[in-house]
């Protein structure tokens, strides 16, 4: 219903109720998972304070990319087609960056780096570091450009409902007049309603939220690192004590054998 030019854009009640139904279903599934002691959204996103925002950037970018790719086939003006292509680029690039940090939170990439000799030097790629801050700022800038270009007048996401001709309405020309039939249809333009307007703004707000929360995430990451280093020091001390005890026992045994 919310595909490019779908029926949801003829009545916004349909549009918002469709998304509300989806989110309600996800929420009910999450509640069921909590009751059955299965993985929940909170457990999936509690690893870092910036992780929920990265997930929001990822899914909003996927929606932006998919909606723009769907809208390309039905737009009629060159400017709208170019804005669709740019929306695809915005969605793909931001999705790749957010997916990278999501995988870093779950240590998928860290596991791969353990096989490399330079694992210790690769830690700067982890979340909570300066690299995450730099990437979040670049994503912010990328979304600012995207919002400026895609939501301006005549572009693919200037409105939610679109402009011009619709499969469920009548034909309108550039002057807002009913075009009727015949050769006049060639003068008509059509910008379909899409999800891009909402998704591009959600992605931008989420990327800003990553930057705002970065300092707190860095402090938490620093505390975790110090705790891990302390645990390693304790393990090393225990091993040294055990080695010393084994050495003392061997010396005592050697002395007993000598006395005998």
Tab-separated table of N, CA, C and O in Angstrom, residues 30 33-48 51 55 106:
chain	number	residue	atom	x	y	z
A	30	UNK	N	7.765	-8.554	20.085
A	30	UNK	CA	8.807	-8.292	21.073
A	30	UNK	C	8.317	-8.641	22.480
A	30	UNK	O	9.065	-9.220	23.280
A	33	UNK	N	8.363	-12.347	22.791
A	33	UNK	CA	9.719	-12.827	22.985
A	33	UNK	C	10.203	-12.638	24.407
A	33	UNK	O	10.925	-13.485	24.957
A	34	UNK	N	9.784	-11.517	25.038
A	34	UNK	CA	10.164	-11.299	26.425
A	34	UNK	C	9.508	-12.295	27.365
A	34	UNK	O	10.136	-12.789	28.311
A	35	UNK	N	8.234	-12.634	27.114
A	35	UNK	CA	7.538	-13.597	27.968
A	35	UNK	C	8.104	-15.008	27.805
A	35	UNK	O	8.145	-15.785	28.761
A	36	UNK	N	8.526	-15.347	26.583
A	36	UNK	CA	9.057	-16.683	26.312
A	36	UNK	C	10.566	-16.762	26.519
A	36	UNK	O	11.182	-17.777	26.214
A	37	UNK	N	11.140	-15.681	27.057
A	37	UNK	CA	12.587	-15.630	27.293
A	37	UNK	C	13.368	-15.847	25.998
A	37	UNK	O	14.368	-16.561	25.958
A	38	UNK	N	12.875	-15.224	24.924
A	38	UNK	CA	13.550	-15.236	23.630
A	38	UNK	C	14.194	-13.863	23.439
A	38	UNK	O	13.934	-12.930	24.177
A	39	UNK	N	15.052	-13.745	22.455
A	39	UNK	CA	15.748	-12.483	22.194
A	39	UNK	C	14.751	-11.362	21.945
A	39	UNK	O	13.820	-11.492	21.143
A	40	UNK	N	14.918	-10.229	22.633
A	40	UNK	CA	14.044	-9.069	22.479
A	40	UNK	C	14.823	-7.904	21.856
A	40	UNK	O	16.048	-7.950	21.754
A	41	UNK	N	14.081	-6.878	21.477
A	41	UNK	CA	14.722	-5.715	20.869
A	41	UNK	C	15.656	-5.042	21.864
A	41	UNK	O	16.748	-4.595	21.500
A	42	UNK	N	15.245	-4.970	23.115
A	42	UNK	CA	16.089	-4.339	24.135
A	42	UNK	C	17.406	-5.109	24.299
A	42	UNK	O	18.475	-4.506	24.403
A	43	UNK	N	17.330	-6.420	24.344
A	43	UNK	CA	18.544	-7.226	24.473
A	43	UNK	C	19.422	-7.097	23.238
A	43	UNK	O	20.645	-7.161	23.323
A	44	UNK	N	18.786	-6.886	22.097
A	44	UNK	CA	19.531	-6.778	20.850
A	44	UNK	C	20.236	-5.435	20.711
A	44	UNK	O	21.250	-5.332	20.017
A	45	UNK	N	19.727	-4.411	21.388
A	45	UNK	CA	20.255	-3.059	21.183
A	45	UNK	C	20.883	-2.446	22.432
A	45	UNK	O	21.221	-1.260	22.427
A	46	UNK	N	21.062	-3.221	23.505
A	46	UNK	CA	21.559	-2.632	24.748
A	46	UNK	C	23.080	-2.667	24.863
A	46	UNK	O	23.627	-2.257	25.883
A	47	UNK	N	23.768	-3.152	23.840
A	47	UNK	CA	25.227	-3.269	23.916
A	47	UNK	C	25.906	-1.912	23.987
A	47	UNK	O	27.001	-1.790	24.532
A	48	UNK	N	25.276	-0.902	23.430
A	48	UNK	CA	25.854	0.442	23.427
A	48	UNK	C	24.721	1.449	23.340
A	48	UNK	O	23.642	1.150	22.809
A	51	UNK	N	23.914	2.155	19.660
A	51	UNK	CA	23.457	1.063	18.797
A	51	UNK	C	22.009	1.232	18.324
A	51	UNK	O	21.727	1.005	17.138
A	55	UNK	N	20.813	1.369	14.340
A	55	UNK	CA	19.763	0.530	13.759
A	55	UNK	C	18.715	1.391	13.055
A	55	UNK	O	18.226	1.033	11.969
A	106	UNK	N	28.403	-6.080	17.542
A	106	UNK	CA	28.244	-7.505	17.809
A	106	UNK	C	29.552	-8.287	17.621
A	106	UNK	O	29.550	-9.511	17.698
